[in-house]
Amino acid sequence: MNAKRPVIYAGQGVHYAQAWPQLKRLAERLAIPVTTSLGGKSSFPETHPLSLGSGGLAVPRAVPKFLAEADVIFGIGCSFTETNFGIAMPKGKTIIHSTLDPNHLNKDVEAKIGLVGDAGLVLDALLEEIGKTVTADRDASAVAAEIAASHKEWLAKWMPKLTSNDAPLSPYRVLWDLQRTVDIANTIITHDAGSPRDQLSPFWRSVEPLTYLGWGKTTQLGYGLGLAMGAKLAKPDKLCINVWGDAAIGFTGMDFETAVRERIPIMSILLNNFSMAIELKVMPISTEKYRSTDISGDYAAMARAFGGYGERVTRPEDIVPAIKRGIAKTREGVPVLLEFITAKETEVSRPGT
């Protein structure tokens, strides 16, 4: 309660405990900014003035900024595992770590205070204790203005890519238009490993719990397709989307036929740049000798051959109409694959950029 620059870091345990209301109440009562892991994304509404956003390897600029300036970091429902695909915790901070698994404590990040318990029960206890001395929400206007300014500056840097009219398409333009076309609150979205994860997660602003199936610490390709199908079976009233690339579809793309056969009307967003673009810098020799990063295929035609709806999009002005057609088809019970022909984009929103 006496910290000057606290930050809350919420993990997947908040989802397991369904502790979303308590997390929001704690943040508002003490005017604390909130960030989440990829697994914890959507546990706190990212349109909230106290939201820093979430991320893994790629993050909104506000996340590393506020963590670097924090004096206390409160991790709730998280493991604080150090990974290249997670948020790096700065050294020298006072860490309060609440987790259900005691093996997480001091595993990778040293905690000054460790709390073991269900995230909801821990937050309930904290709120009860805080309520004895803090009886009204603290003024969050200053910190909210600081967060808003950071977001504005960061988005201004990325807006040329997010609104690009280039062809081949910018993957950022595709995902920016997607977010502005669907009903966010009634959409469940997941990514794949690699570029789709890093291009989607910093910019997608979740507003309802369990509407973003984020995952990190692993890089297996093709995982998102099954996640989207599972989400649709669990929540048939939601629009369920997986975002993947041409490398990922090479691993599990044949299972789009499963979606058709089992009548699971997901919408699959394929970013096809005919390349493992993110690997170009680390695989120059094999690329030159064996074309290891080159990939080809007409995946919209594949979707149609399976009995689903497939459409290839090459022009920026066709992005939104194609998405709207895809949504309409899912409402008819038809699985959809929208194939966007994109540029070989390798820039992601890393800390310091």
mmCIF file of C-alpha atoms in Angstrom:
data_model
loop_
_atom_site.group_PDB
_atom_site.id
_atom_site.type_symbol
_atom_site.label_atom_id
_atom_site.label_comp_id
_atom_site.label_asym_id
_atom_site.label_seq_id
_atom_site.Cartn_x
_atom_site.Cartn_y
_atom_site.Cartn_z
ATOM 1 C CA MET A 1 0.000 0.000 0.000
ATOM 2 C CA ASN A 2 2.974 2.303 0.550
ATOM 3 C CA ALA A 3 4.737 1.596 -2.745
ATOM 4 C CA LYS A 4 5.295 4.656 -4.919
ATOM 5 C CA ARG A 5 5.376 2.914 -8.340
ATOM 6 C CA PRO A 6 3.761 -0.527 -7.968
ATOM 7 C CA VAL A 7 2.855 -2.779 -10.905
ATOM 8 C CA ILE A 8 0.634 -5.874 -10.900
ATOM 9 C CA TYR A 9 1.722 -8.795 -13.094
ATOM 10 C CA ALA A 10 -1.177 -11.234 -13.588
ATOM 11 C CA GLY A 11 -0.695 -14.766 -14.856
ATOM 12 C CA GLN A 12 -2.845 -17.669 -15.955
ATOM 13 C CA GLY A 13 -3.690 -18.532 -12.360
ATOM 14 C CA VAL A 14 -6.093 -15.589 -12.323
ATOM 15 C CA HIS A 15 -8.056 -17.355 -15.064
ATOM 16 C CA TYR A 16 -8.030 -20.693 -13.250
ATOM 17 C CA ALA A 17 -9.358 -18.997 -10.110
ATOM 18 C CA GLN A 18 -11.812 -16.847 -12.091
ATOM 19 C CA ALA A 19 -10.471 -13.990 -10.004
ATOM 20 C CA TRP A 20 -11.064 -11.302 -12.607
ATOM 21 C CA PRO A 21 -13.333 -9.090 -10.454
ATOM 22 C CA GLN A 22 -10.917 -9.174 -7.516
ATOM 23 C CA LEU A 23 -7.957 -8.282 -9.736
ATOM 24 C CA LYS A 24 -9.853 -5.306 -11.126
ATOM 25 C CA ARG A 25 -10.941 -4.175 -7.656
ATOM 26 C CA LEU A 26 -7.383 -4.336 -6.318
ATOM 27 C CA ALA A 27 -6.011 -2.316 -9.232
ATOM 28 C CA GLU A 28 -8.710 0.337 -8.897
ATOM 29 C CA ARG A 29 -8.594 0.535 -5.117
ATOM 30 C CA LEU A 30 -4.834 1.237 -5.071
ATOM 31 C CA ALA A 31 -4.510 2.816 -8.564
ATOM 32 C CA ILE A 32 -1.988 0.194 -9.695
ATOM 33 C CA PRO A 33 -1.113 -0.404 -13.373
ATOM 34 C CA VAL A 34 -1.637 -3.990 -14.561
ATOM 35 C CA THR A 35 0.198 -6.098 -17.096
ATOM 36 C CA THR A 36 -0.251 -9.799 -17.803
ATOM 37 C CA SER A 37 1.611 -12.767 -19.168
ATOM 38 C CA LEU A 38 0.448 -14.230 -22.473
ATOM 39 C CA GLY A 39 -1.367 -16.926 -20.507
ATOM 40 C CA GLY A 40 -2.930 -14.276 -18.294
ATOM 41 C CA LYS A 41 -4.003 -12.017 -21.153
ATOM 42 C CA SER A 42 -7.699 -11.046 -20.922
ATOM 43 C CA SER A 43 -7.706 -11.444 -17.114
ATOM 44 C CA PHE A 44 -7.743 -7.633 -16.950
ATOM 45 C CA PRO A 45 -9.601 -5.522 -19.552
ATOM 46 C CA GLU A 46 -7.002 -3.963 -21.830
ATOM 47 C CA THR A 47 -9.204 -0.966 -22.534
ATOM 48 C CA HIS A 48 -9.064 -0.087 -18.823
ATOM 49 C CA PRO A 49 -7.115 3.129 -18.059
ATOM 50 C CA LEU A 50 -4.796 1.144 -15.750
ATOM 51 C CA SER A 51 -3.942 -1.522 -18.340
ATOM 52 C CA LEU A 52 -0.368 -1.553 -19.610
ATOM 53 C CA GLY A 53 -1.179 -4.319 -22.052
ATOM 54 C CA SER A 54 0.368 -7.761 -22.164
ATOM 55 C CA GLY A 55 2.973 -9.627 -24.031
ATOM 56 C CA GLY A 56 5.821 -12.050 -24.245
ATOM 57 C CA LEU A 57 8.739 -11.518 -26.577
ATOM 58 C CA ALA A 58 6.788 -8.600 -28.081
ATOM 59 C CA VAL A 59 5.158 -6.046 -25.777
ATOM 60 C CA PRO A 60 3.540 -2.607 -25.802
ATOM 61 C CA ARG A 61 6.073 0.053 -24.853
ATOM 62 C CA ALA A 62 4.297 0.793 -21.557
ATOM 63 C CA VAL A 63 5.047 -2.676 -20.163
ATOM 64 C CA PRO A 64 8.861 -2.518 -19.934
ATOM 65 C CA LYS A 65 8.704 1.201 -19.094
ATOM 66 C CA PHE A 66 6.507 0.784 -16.028
ATOM 67 C CA LEU A 67 8.286 -2.373 -14.884
ATOM 68 C CA ALA A 68 11.652 -0.620 -15.110
ATOM 69 C CA GLU A 69 10.340 2.288 -13.026
ATOM 70 C CA ALA A 70 8.489 0.123 -10.489
ATOM 71 C CA ASP A 71 9.595 -0.167 -6.884
ATOM 72 C CA VAL A 72 7.264 -3.102 -6.162
ATOM 73 C CA ILE A 73 6.025 -5.794 -8.574
ATOM 74 C CA PHE A 74 3.139 -7.939 -7.354
ATOM 75 C CA GLY A 75 2.839 -11.190 -9.286
ATOM 76 C CA ILE A 76 -0.501 -12.940 -8.892
ATOM 77 C CA GLY A 77 -1.252 -16.373 -10.369
ATOM 78 C CA CYS A 78 2.066 -16.453 -12.199
ATOM 79 C CA SER A 79 5.271 -18.498 -12.135
ATOM 80 C CA PHE A 80 7.752 -15.702 -12.954
ATOM 81 C CA THR A 81 9.500 -18.213 -15.221
ATOM 82 C CA GLU A 82 12.375 -16.636 -17.127
ATOM 83 C CA THR A 83 11.911 -17.294 -20.832
ATOM 84 C CA ASN A 84 12.657 -15.570 -24.117
ATOM 85 C CA PHE A 85 8.918 -15.723 -24.786
ATOM 86 C CA GLY A 86 7.821 -13.949 -21.620
ATOM 87 C CA ILE A 87 8.082 -10.535 -20.014
ATOM 88 C CA ALA A 88 11.531 -9.993 -18.524
ATOM 89 C CA MET A 89 11.410 -8.831 -14.918
ATOM 90 C CA PRO A 90 13.973 -6.107 -14.167
ATOM 91 C CA LYS A 91 16.527 -6.772 -11.453
ATOM 92 C CA GLY A 92 16.600 -5.023 -8.097
ATOM 93 C CA LYS A 93 12.855 -4.765 -7.566
ATOM 94 C CA THR A 94 10.839 -5.740 -4.526
ATOM 95 C CA ILE A 95 8.890 -8.781 -5.692
ATOM 96 C CA ILE A 96 5.743 -10.061 -4.000
ATOM 97 C CA HIS A 97 4.905 -13.420 -5.542
ATOM 98 C CA SER A 98 1.550 -15.158 -5.130
ATOM 99 C CA THR A 99 1.227 -18.587 -6.729
ATOM 100 C CA LEU A 100 -0.677 -21.816 -6.206
ATOM 101 C CA ASP A 101 2.511 -23.870 -6.665
ATOM 102 C CA PRO A 102 5.164 -23.358 -3.967
ATOM 103 C CA ASN A 103 7.805 -24.683 -6.374
ATOM 104 C CA HIS A 104 7.455 -21.424 -8.313
ATOM 105 C CA LEU A 105 8.706 -19.322 -5.405
ATOM 106 C CA ASN A 106 12.293 -18.120 -5.916
ATOM 107 C CA LYS A 107 12.652 -20.508 -8.871
ATOM 108 C CA ASP A 108 13.799 -17.860 -11.339
ATOM 109 C CA VAL A 109 12.922 -14.545 -9.694
ATOM 110 C CA GLU A 110 13.718 -13.907 -6.036
ATOM 111 C CA ALA A 111 10.709 -12.770 -4.031
ATOM 112 C CA LYS A 112 10.827 -10.706 -0.880
ATOM 113 C CA ILE A 113 7.400 -12.023 0.087
ATOM 114 C CA GLY A 114 5.918 -15.324 -1.084
ATOM 115 C CA LEU A 115 2.226 -16.175 -0.907
ATOM 116 C CA VAL A 116 0.930 -19.671 -1.671
ATOM 117 C CA GLY A 117 -2.730 -20.035 -2.528
ATOM 118 C CA ASP A 118 -5.517 -19.792 -5.053
ATOM 119 C CA ALA A 119 -5.367 -16.398 -6.766
ATOM 120 C CA GLY A 120 -8.973 -15.601 -5.912
ATOM 121 C CA LEU A 121 -8.605 -16.438 -2.237
ATOM 122 C CA VAL A 122 -5.366 -14.470 -1.980
ATOM 123 C CA LEU A 123 -6.935 -11.428 -3.623
ATOM 124 C CA ASP A 124 -10.005 -11.695 -1.394
ATOM 125 C CA ALA A 125 -7.790 -11.695 1.688
ATOM 126 C CA LEU A 126 -5.737 -8.759 0.427
ATOM 127 C CA LEU A 127 -8.822 -6.724 -0.396
ATOM 128 C CA GLU A 128 -10.288 -7.398 3.023
ATOM 129 C CA GLU A 129 -7.101 -6.255 4.746
ATOM 130 C CA ILE A 130 -6.635 -3.228 2.492
ATOM 131 C CA GLY A 131 -10.255 -2.222 3.081
ATOM 132 C CA LYS A 132 -9.505 -1.622 6.750
ATOM 133 C CA THR A 133 -7.355 1.405 5.921
ATOM 134 C CA VAL A 134 -8.145 2.298 2.296
ATOM 135 C CA THR A 135 -11.884 2.806 2.131
ATOM 136 C CA ALA A 136 -12.177 4.417 -1.312
ATOM 137 C CA ASP A 137 -10.458 4.099 -4.665
ATOM 138 C CA ARG A 138 -7.285 6.119 -4.901
ATOM 139 C CA ASP A 139 -7.015 8.803 -7.565
ATOM 140 C CA ALA A 140 -5.682 7.061 -10.669
ATOM 141 C CA SER A 141 -5.827 10.065 -13.001
ATOM 142 C CA ALA A 142 -2.083 10.782 -13.027
ATOM 143 C CA VAL A 143 -0.939 7.226 -13.654
ATOM 144 C CA ALA A 144 -3.749 6.680 -16.184
ATOM 145 C CA ALA A 145 -2.620 9.773 -18.100
ATOM 146 C CA GLU A 146 0.951 8.481 -18.084
ATOM 147 C CA ILE A 147 -0.173 5.116 -19.437
ATOM 148 C CA ALA A 148 -2.305 6.762 -22.126
ATOM 149 C CA ALA A 149 0.607 8.952 -23.228
ATOM 150 C CA SER A 150 2.895 5.927 -23.496
ATOM 151 C CA HIS A 151 0.324 3.996 -25.532
ATOM 152 C CA LYS A 152 -0.230 6.971 -27.841
ATOM 153 C CA GLU A 153 3.476 7.447 -28.510
ATOM 154 C CA TRP A 154 3.983 3.734 -29.096
ATOM 155 C CA LEU A 155 1.035 3.383 -31.478
ATOM 156 C CA ALA A 156 2.168 6.444 -33.431
ATOM 157 C CA LYS A 157 5.420 4.631 -34.207
ATOM 158 C CA TRP A 158 3.582 1.539 -35.407
ATOM 159 C CA MET A 159 0.715 3.235 -37.226
ATOM 160 C CA PRO A 160 2.490 3.206 -40.633
ATOM 161 C CA LYS A 161 2.552 -0.601 -40.478
ATOM 162 C CA LEU A 162 -0.881 -0.943 -38.864
ATOM 163 C CA THR A 163 -2.492 1.135 -41.611
ATOM 164 C CA SER A 164 -0.150 0.301 -44.500
ATOM 165 C CA ASN A 165 -1.618 0.250 -48.004
ATOM 166 C CA ASP A 166 1.254 -1.794 -49.391
ATOM 167 C CA ALA A 167 0.931 -4.999 -51.346
ATOM 168 C CA PRO A 168 2.021 -7.614 -50.431
ATOM 169 C CA LEU A 169 0.030 -6.798 -47.331
ATOM 170 C CA SER A 170 1.483 -5.803 -43.997
ATOM 171 C CA PRO A 171 0.513 -8.511 -41.484
ATOM 172 C CA TYR A 172 0.024 -5.702 -38.994
ATOM 173 C CA ARG A 173 -2.577 -4.117 -41.290
ATOM 174 C CA VAL A 174 -4.422 -7.433 -41.538
ATOM 175 C CA LEU A 175 -4.568 -7.855 -37.758
ATOM 176 C CA TRP A 176 -5.395 -4.181 -37.167
ATOM 177 C CA ASP A 177 -8.354 -4.427 -39.554
ATOM 178 C CA LEU A 178 -9.398 -7.746 -38.022
ATOM 179 C CA GLN A 179 -9.582 -6.204 -34.555
ATOM 180 C CA ARG A 180 -11.687 -3.344 -35.876
ATOM 181 C CA THR A 181 -14.105 -5.585 -37.734
ATOM 182 C CA VAL A 182 -15.011 -8.300 -35.231
ATOM 183 C CA ASP A 183 -16.977 -7.887 -32.004
ATOM 184 C CA ILE A 184 -14.042 -8.114 -29.582
ATOM 185 C CA ALA A 185 -16.139 -9.009 -26.544
ATOM 186 C CA ASN A 186 -17.725 -11.940 -28.377
ATOM 187 C CA THR A 187 -14.583 -13.206 -30.075
ATOM 188 C CA ILE A 188 -12.090 -15.783 -28.818
ATOM 189 C CA ILE A 189 -8.748 -15.516 -30.557
ATOM 190 C CA THR A 190 -5.489 -17.418 -30.390
ATOM 191 C CA HIS A 191 -2.171 -17.148 -32.165
ATOM 192 C CA ASP A 192 0.479 -19.534 -33.348
ATOM 193 C CA ALA A 193 4.161 -19.595 -32.488
ATOM 194 C CA GLY A 194 6.610 -17.176 -34.059
ATOM 195 C CA SER A 195 5.585 -14.095 -35.988
ATOM 196 C CA PRO A 196 1.783 -14.434 -35.586
ATOM 197 C CA ARG A 197 2.158 -14.449 -31.790
ATOM 198 C CA ASP A 198 4.475 -11.439 -31.767
ATOM 199 C CA GLN A 199 2.450 -9.486 -34.327
ATOM 200 C CA LEU A 200 -0.894 -10.089 -32.619
ATOM 201 C CA SER A 201 -0.400 -10.070 -28.854
ATOM 202 C CA PRO A 202 0.846 -6.499 -28.222
ATOM 203 C CA PHE A 203 -1.869 -4.848 -30.302
ATOM 204 C CA TRP A 204 -4.950 -6.984 -29.609
ATOM 205 C CA ARG A 205 -6.898 -5.421 -26.735
ATOM 206 C CA SER A 206 -8.947 -8.053 -24.926
ATOM 207 C CA VAL A 207 -11.945 -6.823 -22.973
ATOM 208 C CA GLU A 208 -13.541 -9.988 -21.555
ATOM 209 C CA PRO A 209 -11.979 -12.880 -19.617
ATOM 210 C CA LEU A 210 -10.957 -15.999 -21.528
ATOM 211 C CA THR A 211 -11.324 -14.359 -24.933
ATOM 212 C CA TYR A 212 -7.601 -14.544 -25.725
ATOM 213 C CA LEU A 213 -5.915 -17.950 -25.616
ATOM 214 C CA GLY A 214 -2.346 -16.803 -25.205
ATOM 215 C CA TRP A 215 0.580 -19.140 -24.780
ATOM 216 C CA GLY A 216 4.292 -18.695 -24.396
ATOM 217 C CA LYS A 217 7.451 -20.540 -23.309
ATOM 218 C CA THR A 218 6.968 -22.906 -26.251
ATOM 219 C CA THR A 219 7.319 -22.554 -30.014
ATOM 220 C CA GLN A 220 5.538 -25.544 -31.532
ATOM 221 C CA LEU A 221 3.908 -24.708 -34.844
ATOM 222 C CA GLY A 222 0.292 -25.411 -35.709
ATOM 223 C CA TYR A 223 -1.022 -25.514 -32.137
ATOM 224 C CA GLY A 224 -3.487 -22.659 -32.562
ATOM 225 C CA LEU A 225 -5.798 -24.490 -34.965
ATOM 226 C CA GLY A 226 -6.761 -27.068 -32.353
ATOM 227 C CA LEU A 227 -7.152 -24.360 -29.716
ATOM 228 C CA ALA A 228 -9.631 -22.503 -31.910
ATOM 229 C CA MET A 229 -11.629 -25.655 -32.590
ATOM 230 C CA GLY A 230 -11.727 -26.483 -28.887
ATOM 231 C CA ALA A 231 -12.827 -22.948 -28.069
ATOM 232 C CA LYS A 232 -15.650 -23.168 -30.607
ATOM 233 C CA LEU A 233 -16.877 -26.450 -29.145
ATOM 234 C CA ALA A 234 -16.798 -24.944 -25.646
ATOM 235 C CA LYS A 235 -18.326 -21.609 -26.658
ATOM 236 C CA PRO A 236 -20.354 -22.153 -29.848
ATOM 237 C CA ASP A 237 -21.877 -18.674 -29.602
ATOM 238 C CA LYS A 238 -18.457 -17.007 -29.948
ATOM 239 C CA LEU A 239 -16.516 -16.205 -33.105
ATOM 240 C CA CYS A 240 -13.375 -18.321 -32.664
ATOM 241 C CA ILE A 241 -10.246 -17.353 -34.592
ATOM 242 C CA ASN A 242 -6.746 -18.727 -34.944
ATOM 243 C CA VAL A 243 -3.987 -16.627 -36.489
ATOM 244 C CA TRP A 244 -1.111 -18.538 -38.051
ATOM 245 C CA GLY A 245 1.520 -18.427 -40.739
ATOM 246 C CA ASP A 246 2.473 -20.553 -43.708
ATOM 247 C CA ALA A 247 5.012 -22.519 -41.646
ATOM 248 C CA ALA A 248 2.399 -23.455 -39.037
ATOM 249 C CA ILE A 249 -0.183 -24.542 -41.587
ATOM 250 C CA GLY A 250 2.461 -26.865 -43.001
ATOM 251 C CA PHE A 251 2.415 -28.744 -39.703
ATOM 252 C CA THR A 252 -1.301 -29.114 -38.954
ATOM 253 C CA GLY A 253 -3.136 -27.624 -41.917
ATOM 254 C CA MET A 254 -4.699 -30.946 -42.881
ATOM 255 C CA ASP A 255 -6.702 -30.760 -39.677
ATOM 256 C CA PHE A 256 -8.759 -27.962 -41.199
ATOM 257 C CA GLU A 257 -10.549 -30.923 -42.746
ATOM 258 C CA THR A 258 -11.437 -31.996 -39.205
ATOM 259 C CA ALA A 259 -13.185 -28.670 -38.669
ATOM 260 C CA VAL A 260 -15.175 -29.230 -41.872
ATOM 261 C CA ARG A 261 -16.014 -32.860 -41.141
ATOM 262 C CA GLU A 262 -17.034 -32.183 -37.548
ATOM 263 C CA ARG A 263 -18.849 -28.947 -38.459
ATOM 264 C CA ILE A 264 -16.739 -26.687 -36.242
ATOM 265 C CA PRO A 265 -17.126 -23.244 -37.856
ATOM 266 C CA ILE A 266 -13.925 -21.464 -36.843
ATOM 267 C CA MET A 267 -12.327 -18.609 -38.762
ATOM 268 C CA SER A 268 -8.687 -19.225 -39.591
ATOM 269 C CA ILE A 269 -6.546 -16.198 -40.456
ATOM 270 C CA LEU A 270 -3.491 -17.254 -42.453
ATOM 271 C CA LEU A 271 -0.629 -14.792 -42.957
ATOM 272 C CA ASN A 272 1.146 -16.200 -46.009
ATOM 273 C CA ASN A 273 4.446 -14.618 -47.020
ATOM 274 C CA PHE A 274 5.755 -17.789 -48.698
ATOM 275 C CA SER A 275 8.590 -17.802 -46.219
ATOM 276 C CA MET A 276 9.713 -18.474 -42.665
ATOM 277 C CA ALA A 277 10.582 -14.782 -42.597
ATOM 278 C CA ILE A 278 11.487 -14.571 -38.929
ATOM 279 C CA GLU A 279 14.160 -17.241 -39.541
ATOM 280 C CA LEU A 280 15.848 -15.532 -42.486
ATOM 281 C CA LYS A 281 18.471 -13.844 -40.304
ATOM 282 C CA VAL A 282 19.410 -17.022 -38.444
ATOM 283 C CA MET A 283 19.298 -19.463 -41.379
ATOM 284 C CA PRO A 284 21.208 -17.682 -44.176
ATOM 285 C CA ILE A 285 23.304 -20.652 -45.305
ATOM 286 C CA SER A 286 20.512 -23.224 -45.424
ATOM 287 C CA THR A 287 18.270 -20.664 -47.097
ATOM 288 C CA GLU A 288 20.865 -20.033 -49.795
ATOM 289 C CA LYS A 289 21.744 -23.701 -50.324
ATOM 290 C CA TYR A 290 18.441 -25.465 -49.781
ATOM 291 C CA ARG A 291 15.762 -22.753 -49.756
ATOM 292 C CA SER A 292 14.987 -23.940 -46.225
ATOM 293 C CA THR A 293 12.832 -20.936 -45.372
ATOM 294 C CA ASP A 294 10.873 -20.907 -48.644
ATOM 295 C CA ILE A 295 7.317 -22.227 -48.455
ATOM 296 C CA SER A 296 4.567 -22.361 -51.066
ATOM 297 C CA GLY A 297 0.952 -23.355 -51.355
ATOM 298 C CA ASP A 298 -2.546 -22.172 -52.208
ATOM 299 C CA TYR A 299 -4.181 -22.716 -48.859
ATOM 300 C CA ALA A 300 -7.478 -21.028 -49.677
ATOM 301 C CA ALA A 301 -7.903 -23.601 -52.444
ATOM 302 C CA MET A 302 -7.031 -26.328 -49.939
ATOM 303 C CA ALA A 303 -9.789 -25.101 -47.610
ATOM 304 C CA ARG A 304 -12.299 -25.167 -50.458
ATOM 305 C CA ALA A 305 -11.186 -28.664 -51.460
ATOM 306 C CA PHE A 306 -11.922 -29.826 -47.918
ATOM 307 C CA GLY A 307 -15.433 -28.371 -48.151
ATOM 308 C CA GLY A 308 -14.820 -25.197 -46.183
ATOM 309 C CA TYR A 309 -14.816 -21.567 -47.253
ATOM 310 C CA GLY A 310 -11.463 -20.345 -48.554
ATOM 311 C CA GLU A 311 -10.534 -16.920 -49.880
ATOM 312 C CA ARG A 312 -7.191 -15.411 -50.857
ATOM 313 C CA VAL A 313 -6.720 -11.673 -50.263
ATOM 314 C CA THR A 314 -3.976 -9.634 -51.921
ATOM 315 C CA ARG A 315 -5.181 -6.011 -51.766
ATOM 316 C CA PRO A 316 -5.531 -3.899 -48.609
ATOM 317 C CA GLU A 317 -8.959 -2.604 -49.590
ATOM 318 C CA ASP A 318 -10.231 -6.195 -49.669
ATOM 319 C CA ILE A 319 -9.183 -7.099 -46.106
ATOM 320 C CA VAL A 320 -12.293 -5.938 -44.252
ATOM 321 C CA PRO A 321 -14.827 -7.199 -46.843
ATOM 322 C CA ALA A 322 -13.158 -10.625 -46.766
ATOM 323 C CA ILE A 323 -13.311 -10.727 -42.969
ATOM 324 C CA LYS A 324 -16.995 -9.803 -43.047
ATOM 325 C CA ARG A 325 -17.684 -12.563 -45.584
ATOM 326 C CA GLY A 326 -15.783 -14.988 -43.398
ATOM 327 C CA ILE A 327 -17.790 -14.065 -40.308
ATOM 328 C CA ALA A 328 -21.017 -14.542 -42.257
ATOM 329 C CA LYS A 329 -19.914 -18.009 -43.373
ATOM 330 C CA THR A 330 -19.114 -19.099 -39.814
ATOM 331 C CA ARG A 331 -22.642 -18.080 -38.845
ATOM 332 C CA GLU A 332 -23.848 -20.476 -41.533
ATOM 333 C CA GLY A 333 -21.849 -23.243 -39.839
ATOM 334 C CA VAL A 334 -18.998 -23.297 -42.352
ATOM 335 C CA PRO A 335 -15.313 -23.295 -41.299
ATOM 336 C CA VAL A 336 -13.421 -20.420 -42.918
ATOM 337 C CA LEU A 337 -9.811 -19.956 -43.996
ATOM 338 C CA LEU A 338 -8.826 -16.460 -45.115
ATOM 339 C CA GLU A 339 -5.390 -16.431 -46.724
ATOM 340 C CA PHE A 340 -3.712 -13.018 -46.726
ATOM 341 C CA ILE A 341 -0.647 -12.636 -48.940
ATOM 342 C CA THR A 342 1.744 -10.656 -46.775
ATOM 343 C CA ALA A 343 5.197 -9.123 -46.869
ATOM 344 C CA LYS A 344 8.199 -10.776 -45.217
ATOM 345 C CA GLU A 345 7.840 -8.705 -42.042
ATOM 346 C CA THR A 346 10.448 -9.319 -39.325
ATOM 347 C CA GLU A 347 10.046 -6.272 -37.052
ATOM 348 C CA VAL A 348 8.234 -6.812 -33.751
ATOM 349 C CA SER A 349 7.528 -4.539 -30.801
ATOM 350 C CA ARG A 350 10.398 -5.547 -28.539
ATOM 351 C CA PRO A 351 11.331 -3.661 -25.375
ATOM 352 C CA GLY A 352 13.260 -0.538 -26.253
ATOM 353 C CA THR A 353 11.602 -0.096 -29.653
#
